[in-house]
PDB file of N, CA and C in Angstrom:
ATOM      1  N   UNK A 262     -28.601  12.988 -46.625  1.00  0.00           N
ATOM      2  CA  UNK A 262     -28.752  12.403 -45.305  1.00  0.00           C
ATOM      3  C   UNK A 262     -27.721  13.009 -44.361  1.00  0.00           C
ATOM      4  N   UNK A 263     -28.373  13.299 -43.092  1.00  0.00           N
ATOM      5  CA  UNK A 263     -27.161  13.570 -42.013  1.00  0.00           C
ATOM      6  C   UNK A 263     -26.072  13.110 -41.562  1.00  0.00           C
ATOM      7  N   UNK A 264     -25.845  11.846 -42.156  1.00  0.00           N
ATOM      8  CA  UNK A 264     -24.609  10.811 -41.887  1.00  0.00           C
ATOM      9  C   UNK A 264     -23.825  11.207 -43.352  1.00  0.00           C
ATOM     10  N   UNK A 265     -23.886  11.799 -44.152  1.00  0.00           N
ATOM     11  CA  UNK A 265     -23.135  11.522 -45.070  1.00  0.00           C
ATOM     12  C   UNK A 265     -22.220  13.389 -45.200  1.00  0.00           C
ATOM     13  N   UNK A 266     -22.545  13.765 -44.112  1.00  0.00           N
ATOM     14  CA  UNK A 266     -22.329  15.346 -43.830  1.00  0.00           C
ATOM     15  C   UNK A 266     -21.062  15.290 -43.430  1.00  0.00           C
ATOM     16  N   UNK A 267     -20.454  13.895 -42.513  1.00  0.00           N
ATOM     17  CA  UNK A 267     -18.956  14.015 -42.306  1.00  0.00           C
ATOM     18  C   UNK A 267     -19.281  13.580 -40.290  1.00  0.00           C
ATOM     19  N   UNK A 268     -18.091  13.492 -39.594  1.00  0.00           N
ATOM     20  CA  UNK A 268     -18.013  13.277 -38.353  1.00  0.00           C
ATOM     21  C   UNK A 268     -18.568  14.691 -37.376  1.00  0.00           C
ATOM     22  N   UNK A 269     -19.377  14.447 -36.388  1.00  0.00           N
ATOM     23  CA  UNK A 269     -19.843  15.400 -35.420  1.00  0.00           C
ATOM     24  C   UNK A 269     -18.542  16.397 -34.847  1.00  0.00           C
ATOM     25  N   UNK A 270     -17.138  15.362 -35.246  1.00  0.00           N
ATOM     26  CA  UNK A 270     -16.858  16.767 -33.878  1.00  0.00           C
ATOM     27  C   UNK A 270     -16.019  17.871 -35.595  1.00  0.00           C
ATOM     28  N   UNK A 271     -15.930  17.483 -36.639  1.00  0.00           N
ATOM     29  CA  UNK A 271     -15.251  18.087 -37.156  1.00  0.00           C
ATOM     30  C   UNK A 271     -16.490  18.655 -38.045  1.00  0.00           C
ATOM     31  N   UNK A 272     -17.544  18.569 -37.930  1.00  0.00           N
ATOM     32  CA  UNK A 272     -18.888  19.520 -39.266  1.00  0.00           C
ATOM     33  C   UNK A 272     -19.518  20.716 -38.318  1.00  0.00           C
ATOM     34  N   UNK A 273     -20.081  21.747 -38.286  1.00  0.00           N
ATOM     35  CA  UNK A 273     -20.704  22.925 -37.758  1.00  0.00           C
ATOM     36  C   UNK A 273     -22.083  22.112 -37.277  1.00  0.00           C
ATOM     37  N   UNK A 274     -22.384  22.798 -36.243  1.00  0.00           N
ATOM     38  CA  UNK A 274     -23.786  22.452 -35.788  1.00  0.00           C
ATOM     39  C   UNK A 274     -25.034  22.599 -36.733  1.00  0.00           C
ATOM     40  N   UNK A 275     -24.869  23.826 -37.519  1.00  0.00           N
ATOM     41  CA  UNK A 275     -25.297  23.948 -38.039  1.00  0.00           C
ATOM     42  C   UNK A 275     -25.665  22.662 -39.350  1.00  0.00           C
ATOM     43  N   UNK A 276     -24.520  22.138 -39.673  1.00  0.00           N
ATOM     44  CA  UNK A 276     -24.853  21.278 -40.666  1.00  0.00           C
ATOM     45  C   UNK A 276     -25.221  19.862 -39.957  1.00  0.00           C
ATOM     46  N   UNK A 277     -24.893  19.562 -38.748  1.00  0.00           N
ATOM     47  CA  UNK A 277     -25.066  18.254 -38.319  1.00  0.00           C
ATOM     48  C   UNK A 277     -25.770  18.452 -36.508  1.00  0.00           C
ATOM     49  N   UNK A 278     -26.499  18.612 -36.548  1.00  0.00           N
ATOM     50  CA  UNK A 278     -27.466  18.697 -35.481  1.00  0.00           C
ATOM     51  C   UNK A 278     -26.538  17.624 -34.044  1.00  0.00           C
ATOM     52  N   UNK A 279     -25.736  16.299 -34.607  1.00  0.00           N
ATOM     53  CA  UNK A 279     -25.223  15.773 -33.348  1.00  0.00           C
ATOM     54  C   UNK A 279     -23.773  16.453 -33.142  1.00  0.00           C
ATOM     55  N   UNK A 280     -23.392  17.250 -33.839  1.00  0.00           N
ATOM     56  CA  UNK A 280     -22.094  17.804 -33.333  1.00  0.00           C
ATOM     57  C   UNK A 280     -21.771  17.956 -32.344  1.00  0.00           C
ATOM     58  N   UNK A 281     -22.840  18.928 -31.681  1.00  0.00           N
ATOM     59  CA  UNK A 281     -22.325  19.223 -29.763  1.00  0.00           C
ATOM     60  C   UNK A 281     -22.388  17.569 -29.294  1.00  0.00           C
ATOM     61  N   UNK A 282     -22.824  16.709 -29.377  1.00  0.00           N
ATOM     62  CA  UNK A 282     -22.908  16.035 -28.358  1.00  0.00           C
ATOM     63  C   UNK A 282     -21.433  14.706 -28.652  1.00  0.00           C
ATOM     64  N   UNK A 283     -21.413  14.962 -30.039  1.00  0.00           N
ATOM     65  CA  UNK A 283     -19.947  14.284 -30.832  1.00  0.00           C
ATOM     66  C   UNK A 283     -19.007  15.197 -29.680  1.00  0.00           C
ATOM     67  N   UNK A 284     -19.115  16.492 -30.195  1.00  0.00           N
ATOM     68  CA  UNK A 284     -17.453  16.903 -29.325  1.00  0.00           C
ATOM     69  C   UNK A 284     -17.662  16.392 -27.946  1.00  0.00           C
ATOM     70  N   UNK A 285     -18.851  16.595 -27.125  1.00  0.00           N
ATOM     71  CA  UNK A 285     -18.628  16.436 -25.864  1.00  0.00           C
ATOM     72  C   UNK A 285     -18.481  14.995 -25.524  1.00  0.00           C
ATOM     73  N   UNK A 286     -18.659  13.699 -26.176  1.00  0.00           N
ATOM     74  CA  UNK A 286     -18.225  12.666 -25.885  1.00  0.00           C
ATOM     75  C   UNK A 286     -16.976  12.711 -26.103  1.00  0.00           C
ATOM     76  N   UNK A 287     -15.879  13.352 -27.571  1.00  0.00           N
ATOM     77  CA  UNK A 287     -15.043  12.996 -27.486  1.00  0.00           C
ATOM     78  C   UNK A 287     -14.485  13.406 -26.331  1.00  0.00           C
ATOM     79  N   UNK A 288     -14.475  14.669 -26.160  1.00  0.00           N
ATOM     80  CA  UNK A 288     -13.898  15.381 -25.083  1.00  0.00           C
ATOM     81  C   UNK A 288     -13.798  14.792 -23.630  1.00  0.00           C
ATOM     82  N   UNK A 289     -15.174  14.224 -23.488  1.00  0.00           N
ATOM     83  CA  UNK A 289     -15.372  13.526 -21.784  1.00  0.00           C
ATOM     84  C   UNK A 289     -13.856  12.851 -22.107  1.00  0.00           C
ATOM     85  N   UNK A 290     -14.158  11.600 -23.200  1.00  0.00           N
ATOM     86  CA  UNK A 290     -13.315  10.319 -23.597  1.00  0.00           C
ATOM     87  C   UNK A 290     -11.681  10.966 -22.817  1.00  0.00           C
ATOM     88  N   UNK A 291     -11.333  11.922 -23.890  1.00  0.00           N
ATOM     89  CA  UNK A 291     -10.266  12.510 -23.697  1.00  0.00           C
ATOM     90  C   UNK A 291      -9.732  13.062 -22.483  1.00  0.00           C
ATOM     91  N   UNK A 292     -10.695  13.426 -21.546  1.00  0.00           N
ATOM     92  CA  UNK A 292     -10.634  13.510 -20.598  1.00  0.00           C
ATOM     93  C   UNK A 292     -10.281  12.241 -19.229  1.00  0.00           C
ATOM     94  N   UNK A 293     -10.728  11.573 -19.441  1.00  0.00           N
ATOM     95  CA  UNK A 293     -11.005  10.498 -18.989  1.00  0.00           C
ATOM     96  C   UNK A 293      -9.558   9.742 -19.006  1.00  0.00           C
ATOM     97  N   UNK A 294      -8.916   9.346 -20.115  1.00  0.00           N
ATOM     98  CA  UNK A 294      -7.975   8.776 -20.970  1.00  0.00           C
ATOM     99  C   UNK A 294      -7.171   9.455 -20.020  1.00  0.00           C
ATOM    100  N   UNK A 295      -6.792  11.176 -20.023  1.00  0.00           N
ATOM    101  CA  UNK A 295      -5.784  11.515 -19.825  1.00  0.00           C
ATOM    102  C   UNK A 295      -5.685  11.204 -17.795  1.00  0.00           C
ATOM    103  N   UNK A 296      -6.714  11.588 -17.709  1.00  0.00           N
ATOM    104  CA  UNK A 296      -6.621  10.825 -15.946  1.00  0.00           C
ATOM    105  C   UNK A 296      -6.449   9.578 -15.850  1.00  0.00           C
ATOM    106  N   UNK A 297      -7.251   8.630 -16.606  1.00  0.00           N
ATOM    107  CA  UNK A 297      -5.909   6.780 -16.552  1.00  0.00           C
ATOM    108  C   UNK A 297      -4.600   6.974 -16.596  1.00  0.00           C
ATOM    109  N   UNK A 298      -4.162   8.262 -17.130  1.00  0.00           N
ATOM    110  CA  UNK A 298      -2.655   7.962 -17.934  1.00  0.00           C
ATOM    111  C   UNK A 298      -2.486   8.908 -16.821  1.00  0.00           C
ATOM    112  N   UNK A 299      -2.653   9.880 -16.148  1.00  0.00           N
ATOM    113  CA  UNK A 299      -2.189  10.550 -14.896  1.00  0.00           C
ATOM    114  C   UNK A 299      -1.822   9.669 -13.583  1.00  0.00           C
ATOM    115  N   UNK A 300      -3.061   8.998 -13.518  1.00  0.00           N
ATOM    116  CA  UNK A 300      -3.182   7.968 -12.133  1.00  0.00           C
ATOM    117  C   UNK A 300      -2.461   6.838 -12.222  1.00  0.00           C
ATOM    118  N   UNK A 301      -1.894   6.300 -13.583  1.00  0.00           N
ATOM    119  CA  UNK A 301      -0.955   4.849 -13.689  1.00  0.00           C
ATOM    120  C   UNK A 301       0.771   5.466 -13.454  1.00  0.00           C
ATOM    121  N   UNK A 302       0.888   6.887 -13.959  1.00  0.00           N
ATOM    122  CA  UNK A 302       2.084   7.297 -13.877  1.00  0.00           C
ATOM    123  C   UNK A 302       2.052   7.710 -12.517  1.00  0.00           C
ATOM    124  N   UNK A 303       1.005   8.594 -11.769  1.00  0.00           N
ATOM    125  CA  UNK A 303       1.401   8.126 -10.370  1.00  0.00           C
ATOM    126  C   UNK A 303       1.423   7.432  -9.193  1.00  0.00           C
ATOM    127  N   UNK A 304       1.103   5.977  -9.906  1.00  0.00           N
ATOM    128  CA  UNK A 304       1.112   4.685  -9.129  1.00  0.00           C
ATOM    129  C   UNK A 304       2.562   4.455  -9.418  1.00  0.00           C
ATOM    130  N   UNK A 305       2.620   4.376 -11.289  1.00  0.00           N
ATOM    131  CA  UNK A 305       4.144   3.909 -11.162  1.00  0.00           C
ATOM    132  C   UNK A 305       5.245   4.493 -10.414  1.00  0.00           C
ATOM    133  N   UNK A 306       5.289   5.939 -10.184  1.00  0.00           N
ATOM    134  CA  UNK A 306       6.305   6.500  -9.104  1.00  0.00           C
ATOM    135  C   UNK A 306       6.071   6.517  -8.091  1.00  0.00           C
ATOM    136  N   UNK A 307       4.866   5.944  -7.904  1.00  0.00           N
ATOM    137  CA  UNK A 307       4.981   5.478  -6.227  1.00  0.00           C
ATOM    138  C   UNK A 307       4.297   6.981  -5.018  1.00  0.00           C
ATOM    139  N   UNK A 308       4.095   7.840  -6.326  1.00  0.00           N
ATOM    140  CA  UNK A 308       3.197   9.285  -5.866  1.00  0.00           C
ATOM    141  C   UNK A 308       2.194   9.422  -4.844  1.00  0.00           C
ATOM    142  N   UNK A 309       1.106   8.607  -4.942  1.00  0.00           N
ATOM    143  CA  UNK A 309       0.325   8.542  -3.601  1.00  0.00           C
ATOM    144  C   UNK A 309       0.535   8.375  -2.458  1.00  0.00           C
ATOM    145  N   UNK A 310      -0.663   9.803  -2.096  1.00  0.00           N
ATOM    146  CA  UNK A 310      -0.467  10.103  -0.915  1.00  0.00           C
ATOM    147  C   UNK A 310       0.908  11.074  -0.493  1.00  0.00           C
ATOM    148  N   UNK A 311       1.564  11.421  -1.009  1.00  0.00           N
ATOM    149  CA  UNK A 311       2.558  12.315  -0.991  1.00  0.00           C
ATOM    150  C   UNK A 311       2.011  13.404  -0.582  1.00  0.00           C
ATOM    151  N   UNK A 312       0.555  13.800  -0.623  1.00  0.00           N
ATOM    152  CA  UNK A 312       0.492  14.901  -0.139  1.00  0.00           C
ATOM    153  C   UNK A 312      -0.581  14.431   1.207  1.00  0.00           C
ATOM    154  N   UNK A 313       0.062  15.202   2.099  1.00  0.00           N
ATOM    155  CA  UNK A 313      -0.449  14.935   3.654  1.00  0.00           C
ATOM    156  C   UNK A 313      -1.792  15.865   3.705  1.00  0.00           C
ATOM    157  N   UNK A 314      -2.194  16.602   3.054  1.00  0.00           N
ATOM    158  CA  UNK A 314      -2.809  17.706   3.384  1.00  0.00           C
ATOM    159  C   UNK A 314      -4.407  17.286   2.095  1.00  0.00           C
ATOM    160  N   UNK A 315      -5.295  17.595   2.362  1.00  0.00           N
ATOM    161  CA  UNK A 315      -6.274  17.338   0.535  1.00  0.00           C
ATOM    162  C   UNK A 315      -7.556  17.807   1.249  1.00  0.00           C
ATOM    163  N   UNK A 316      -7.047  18.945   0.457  1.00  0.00           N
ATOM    164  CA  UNK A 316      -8.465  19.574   0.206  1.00  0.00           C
ATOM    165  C   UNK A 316      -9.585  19.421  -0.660  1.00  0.00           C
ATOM    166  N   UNK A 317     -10.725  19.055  -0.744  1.00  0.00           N
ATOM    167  CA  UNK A 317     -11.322  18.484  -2.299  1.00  0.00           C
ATOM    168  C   UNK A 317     -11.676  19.475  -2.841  1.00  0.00           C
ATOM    169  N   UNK A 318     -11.905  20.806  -2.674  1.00  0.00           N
ATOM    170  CA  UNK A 318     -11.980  22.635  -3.614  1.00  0.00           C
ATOM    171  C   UNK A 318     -10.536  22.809  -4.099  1.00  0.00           C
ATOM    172  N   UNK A 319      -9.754  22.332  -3.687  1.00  0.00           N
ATOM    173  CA  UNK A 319      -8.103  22.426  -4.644  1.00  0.00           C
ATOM    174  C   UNK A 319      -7.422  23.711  -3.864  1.00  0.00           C
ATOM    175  N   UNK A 320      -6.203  22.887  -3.671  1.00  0.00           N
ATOM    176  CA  UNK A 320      -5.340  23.787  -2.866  1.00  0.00           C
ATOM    177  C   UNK A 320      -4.192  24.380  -3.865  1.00  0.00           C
ATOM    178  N   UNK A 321      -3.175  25.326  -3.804  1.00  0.00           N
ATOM    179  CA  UNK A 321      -1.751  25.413  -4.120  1.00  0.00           C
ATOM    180  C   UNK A 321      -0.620  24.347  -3.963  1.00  0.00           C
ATOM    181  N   UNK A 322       0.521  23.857  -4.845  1.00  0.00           N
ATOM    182  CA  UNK A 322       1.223  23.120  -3.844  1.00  0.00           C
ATOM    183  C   UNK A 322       2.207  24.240  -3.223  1.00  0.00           C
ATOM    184  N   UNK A 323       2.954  23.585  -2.720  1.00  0.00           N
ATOM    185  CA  UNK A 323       3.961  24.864  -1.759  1.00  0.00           C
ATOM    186  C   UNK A 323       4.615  25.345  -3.163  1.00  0.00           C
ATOM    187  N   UNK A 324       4.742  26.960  -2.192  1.00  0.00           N
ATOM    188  CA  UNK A 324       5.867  27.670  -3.033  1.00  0.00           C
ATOM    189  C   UNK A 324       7.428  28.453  -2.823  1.00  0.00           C
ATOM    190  N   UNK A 325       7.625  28.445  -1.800  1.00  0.00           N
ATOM    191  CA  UNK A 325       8.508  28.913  -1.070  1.00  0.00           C
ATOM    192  C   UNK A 325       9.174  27.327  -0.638  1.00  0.00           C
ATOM    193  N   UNK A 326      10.607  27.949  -0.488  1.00  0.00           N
ATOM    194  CA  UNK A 326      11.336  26.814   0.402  1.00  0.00           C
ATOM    195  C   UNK A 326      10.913  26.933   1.821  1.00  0.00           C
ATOM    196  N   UNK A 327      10.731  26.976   2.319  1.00  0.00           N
ATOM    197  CA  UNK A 327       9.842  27.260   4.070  1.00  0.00           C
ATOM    198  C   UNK A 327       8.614  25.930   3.747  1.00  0.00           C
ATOM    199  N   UNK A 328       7.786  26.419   3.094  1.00  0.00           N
ATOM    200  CA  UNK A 328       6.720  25.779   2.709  1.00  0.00           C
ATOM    201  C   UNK A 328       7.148  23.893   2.626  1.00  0.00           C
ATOM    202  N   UNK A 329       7.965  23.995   1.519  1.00  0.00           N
ATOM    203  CA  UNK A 329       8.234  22.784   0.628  1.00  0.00           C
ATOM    204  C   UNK A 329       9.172  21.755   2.490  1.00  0.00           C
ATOM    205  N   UNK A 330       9.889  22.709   3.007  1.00  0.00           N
ATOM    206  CA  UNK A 330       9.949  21.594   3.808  1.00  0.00           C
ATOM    207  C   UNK A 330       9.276  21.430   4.801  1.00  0.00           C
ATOM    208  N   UNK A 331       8.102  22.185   5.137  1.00  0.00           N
ATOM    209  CA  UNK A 331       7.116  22.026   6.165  1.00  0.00           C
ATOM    210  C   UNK A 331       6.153  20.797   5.688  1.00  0.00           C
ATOM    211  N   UNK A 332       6.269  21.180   4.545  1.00  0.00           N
ATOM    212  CA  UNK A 332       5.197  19.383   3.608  1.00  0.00           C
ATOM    213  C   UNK A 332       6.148  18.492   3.387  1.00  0.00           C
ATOM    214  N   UNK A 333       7.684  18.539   3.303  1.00  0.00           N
ATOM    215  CA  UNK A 333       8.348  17.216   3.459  1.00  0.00           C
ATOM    216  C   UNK A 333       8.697  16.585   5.182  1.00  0.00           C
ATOM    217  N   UNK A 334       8.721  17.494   5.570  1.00  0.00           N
ATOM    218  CA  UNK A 334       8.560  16.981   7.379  1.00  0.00           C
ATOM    219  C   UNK A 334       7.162  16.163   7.324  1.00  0.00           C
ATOM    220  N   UNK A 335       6.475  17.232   7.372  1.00  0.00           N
ATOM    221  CA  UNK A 335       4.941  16.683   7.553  1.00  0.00           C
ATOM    222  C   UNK A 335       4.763  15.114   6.632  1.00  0.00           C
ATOM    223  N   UNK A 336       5.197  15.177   5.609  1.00  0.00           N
ATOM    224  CA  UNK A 336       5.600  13.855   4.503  1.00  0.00           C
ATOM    225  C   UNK A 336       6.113  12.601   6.019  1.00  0.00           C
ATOM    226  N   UNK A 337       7.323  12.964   6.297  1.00  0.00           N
ATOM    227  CA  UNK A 337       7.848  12.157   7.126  1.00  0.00           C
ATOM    228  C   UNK A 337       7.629  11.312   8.222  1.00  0.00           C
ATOM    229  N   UNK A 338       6.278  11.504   8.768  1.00  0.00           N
ATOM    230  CA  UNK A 338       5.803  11.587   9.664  1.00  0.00           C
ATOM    231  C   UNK A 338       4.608  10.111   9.207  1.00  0.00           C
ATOM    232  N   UNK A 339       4.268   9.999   8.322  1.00  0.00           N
ATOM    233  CA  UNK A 339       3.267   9.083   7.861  1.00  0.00           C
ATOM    234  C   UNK A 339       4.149   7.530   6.837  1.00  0.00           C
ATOM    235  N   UNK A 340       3.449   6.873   7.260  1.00  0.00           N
ATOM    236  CA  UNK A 340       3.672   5.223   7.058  1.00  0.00           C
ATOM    237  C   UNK A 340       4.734   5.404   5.077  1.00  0.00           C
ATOM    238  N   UNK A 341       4.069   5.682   4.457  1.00  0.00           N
ATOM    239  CA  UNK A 341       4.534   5.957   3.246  1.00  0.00           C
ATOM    240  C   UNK A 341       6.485   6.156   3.336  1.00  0.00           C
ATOM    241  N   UNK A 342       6.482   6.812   4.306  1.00  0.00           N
ATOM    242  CA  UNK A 342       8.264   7.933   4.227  1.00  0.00           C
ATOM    243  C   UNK A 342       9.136   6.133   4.475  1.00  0.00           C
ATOM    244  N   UNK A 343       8.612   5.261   5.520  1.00  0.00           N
ATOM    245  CA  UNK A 343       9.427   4.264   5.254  1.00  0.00           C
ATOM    246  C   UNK A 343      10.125   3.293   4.553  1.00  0.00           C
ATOM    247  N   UNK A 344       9.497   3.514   3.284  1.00  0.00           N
ATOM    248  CA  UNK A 344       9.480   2.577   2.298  1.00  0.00           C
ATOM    249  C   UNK A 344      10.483   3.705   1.182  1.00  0.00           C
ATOM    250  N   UNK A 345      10.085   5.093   1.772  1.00  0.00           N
ATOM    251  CA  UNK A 345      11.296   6.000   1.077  1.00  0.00           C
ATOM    252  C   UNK A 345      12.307   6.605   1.347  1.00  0.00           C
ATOM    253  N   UNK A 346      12.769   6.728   2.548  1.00  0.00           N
ATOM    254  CA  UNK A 346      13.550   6.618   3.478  1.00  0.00           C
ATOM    255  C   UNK A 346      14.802   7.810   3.109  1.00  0.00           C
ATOM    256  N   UNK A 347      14.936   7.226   1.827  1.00  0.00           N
ATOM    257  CA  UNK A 347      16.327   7.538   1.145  1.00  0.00           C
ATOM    258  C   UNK A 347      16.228   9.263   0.415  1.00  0.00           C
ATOM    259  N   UNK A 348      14.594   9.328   0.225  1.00  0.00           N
ATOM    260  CA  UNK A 348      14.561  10.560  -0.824  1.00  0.00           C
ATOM    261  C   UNK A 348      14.871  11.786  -0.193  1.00  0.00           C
ATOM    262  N   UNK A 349      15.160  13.073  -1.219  1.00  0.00           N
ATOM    263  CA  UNK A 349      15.570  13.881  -0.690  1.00  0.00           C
ATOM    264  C   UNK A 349      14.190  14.515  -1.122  1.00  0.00           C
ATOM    265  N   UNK A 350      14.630  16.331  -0.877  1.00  0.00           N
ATOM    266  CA  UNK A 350      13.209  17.260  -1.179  1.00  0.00           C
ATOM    267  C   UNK A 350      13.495  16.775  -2.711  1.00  0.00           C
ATOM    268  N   UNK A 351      13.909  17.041  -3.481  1.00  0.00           N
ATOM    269  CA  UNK A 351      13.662  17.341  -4.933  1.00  0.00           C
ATOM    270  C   UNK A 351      13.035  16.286  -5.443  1.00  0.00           C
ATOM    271  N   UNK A 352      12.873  14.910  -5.052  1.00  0.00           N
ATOM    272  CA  UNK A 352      12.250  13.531  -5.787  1.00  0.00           C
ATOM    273  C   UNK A 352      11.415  13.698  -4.828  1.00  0.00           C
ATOM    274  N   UNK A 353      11.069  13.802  -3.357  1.00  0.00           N
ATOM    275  CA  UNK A 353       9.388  14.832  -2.673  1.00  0.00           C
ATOM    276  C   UNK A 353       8.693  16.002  -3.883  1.00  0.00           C
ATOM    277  N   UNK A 354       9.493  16.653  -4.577  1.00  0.00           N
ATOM    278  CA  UNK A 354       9.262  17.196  -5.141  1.00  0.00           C
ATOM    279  C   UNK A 354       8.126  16.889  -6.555  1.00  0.00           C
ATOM    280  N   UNK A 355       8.974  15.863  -6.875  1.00  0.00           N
ATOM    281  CA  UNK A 355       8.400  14.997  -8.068  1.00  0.00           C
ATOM    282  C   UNK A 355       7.489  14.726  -7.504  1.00  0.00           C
ATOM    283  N   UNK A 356       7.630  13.726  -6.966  1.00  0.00           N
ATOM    284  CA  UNK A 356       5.965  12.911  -6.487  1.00  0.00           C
ATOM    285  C   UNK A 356       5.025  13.573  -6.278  1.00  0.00           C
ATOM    286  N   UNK A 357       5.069  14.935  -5.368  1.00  0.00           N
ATOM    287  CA  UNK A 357       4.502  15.587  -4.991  1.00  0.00           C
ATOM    288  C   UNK A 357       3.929  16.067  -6.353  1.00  0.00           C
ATOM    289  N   UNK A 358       4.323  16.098  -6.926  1.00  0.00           N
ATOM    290  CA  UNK A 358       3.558  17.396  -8.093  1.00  0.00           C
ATOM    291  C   UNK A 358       3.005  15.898  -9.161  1.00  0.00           C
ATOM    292  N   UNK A 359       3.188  14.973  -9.220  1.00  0.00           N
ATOM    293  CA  UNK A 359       2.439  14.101  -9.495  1.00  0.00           C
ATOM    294  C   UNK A 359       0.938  13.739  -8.864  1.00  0.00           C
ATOM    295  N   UNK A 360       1.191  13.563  -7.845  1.00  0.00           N
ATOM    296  CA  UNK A 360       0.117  13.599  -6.945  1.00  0.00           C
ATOM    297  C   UNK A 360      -0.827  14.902  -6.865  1.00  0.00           C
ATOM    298  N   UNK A 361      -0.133  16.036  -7.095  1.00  0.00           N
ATOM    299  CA  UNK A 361      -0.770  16.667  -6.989  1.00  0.00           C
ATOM    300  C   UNK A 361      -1.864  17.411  -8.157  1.00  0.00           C
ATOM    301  N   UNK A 362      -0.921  16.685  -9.518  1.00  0.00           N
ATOM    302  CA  UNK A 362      -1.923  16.986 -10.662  1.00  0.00           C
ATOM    303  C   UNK A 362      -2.393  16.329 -10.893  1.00  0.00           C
ATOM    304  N   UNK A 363      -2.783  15.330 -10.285  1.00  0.00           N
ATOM    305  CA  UNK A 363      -3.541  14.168 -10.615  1.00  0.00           C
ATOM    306  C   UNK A 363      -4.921  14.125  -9.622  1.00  0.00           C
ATOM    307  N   UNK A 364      -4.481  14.583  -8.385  1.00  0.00           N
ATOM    308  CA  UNK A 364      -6.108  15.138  -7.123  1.00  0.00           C
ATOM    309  C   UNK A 364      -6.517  16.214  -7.973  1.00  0.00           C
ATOM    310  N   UNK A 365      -5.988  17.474  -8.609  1.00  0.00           N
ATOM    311  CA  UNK A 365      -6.569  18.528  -9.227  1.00  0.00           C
ATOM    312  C   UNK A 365      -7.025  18.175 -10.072  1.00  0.00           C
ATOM    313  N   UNK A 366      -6.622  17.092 -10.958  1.00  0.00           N
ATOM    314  CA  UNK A 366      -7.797  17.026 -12.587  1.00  0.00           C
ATOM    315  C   UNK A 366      -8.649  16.094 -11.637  1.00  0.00           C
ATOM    316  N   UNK A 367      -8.757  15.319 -11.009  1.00  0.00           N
ATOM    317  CA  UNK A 367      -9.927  14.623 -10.571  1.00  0.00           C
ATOM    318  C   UNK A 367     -10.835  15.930  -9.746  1.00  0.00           C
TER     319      UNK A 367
END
């Protein structure tokens, strides 16, 4: 019997006809999982919206110092900076790249 061949994502297609569709659930799953666990870590730091700019085709974040403080000005400027008042670029920094791997896997 085909059930006694072993689990879809670890037997050959060949031997178990639901394999592809085993890996690709796990995989969605896994997928999925790891964006809950992206989007709670950047709620918990408080990451959203850090980036002023969102493109939905996916942008670069800055790379140059020029850059990085043209997006922490621009940061400054919106309701969010009050409540952070205190940060410098390098914790902009953080958030920012929280936020920002977290719009790219979505």
């Amino acid at each position: 019997s085909i059930y006694t061949k072993g689990l879809p994502i670890l037997t050959p297609s060949t031997l178990n006809p639901h394999a592809p569709l085993g890996k690709w659930l796990l995989s969605t799953s896994a997928l999925v999982s790891a964006m809950v666990h992206i989007g709670g870590v950047t709620r918990l730091t408080k990451s959203g919206l850090s980036m002023t700019d969102w493109k939905p085709l996916g942008s670069r974040p800055p790379m140059t110092q020029e850059e990085w403080m043209t997006e922490f000005e621009r940061y400054q400027q919106y309701p969010e900076w009050q409540q952070r008042q205190s940060m410098g670029l390098e914790e902009f920094k953080y958030i920012y790249y929280w936020e920002w791997g977290h719009r790219m896997m979505g």
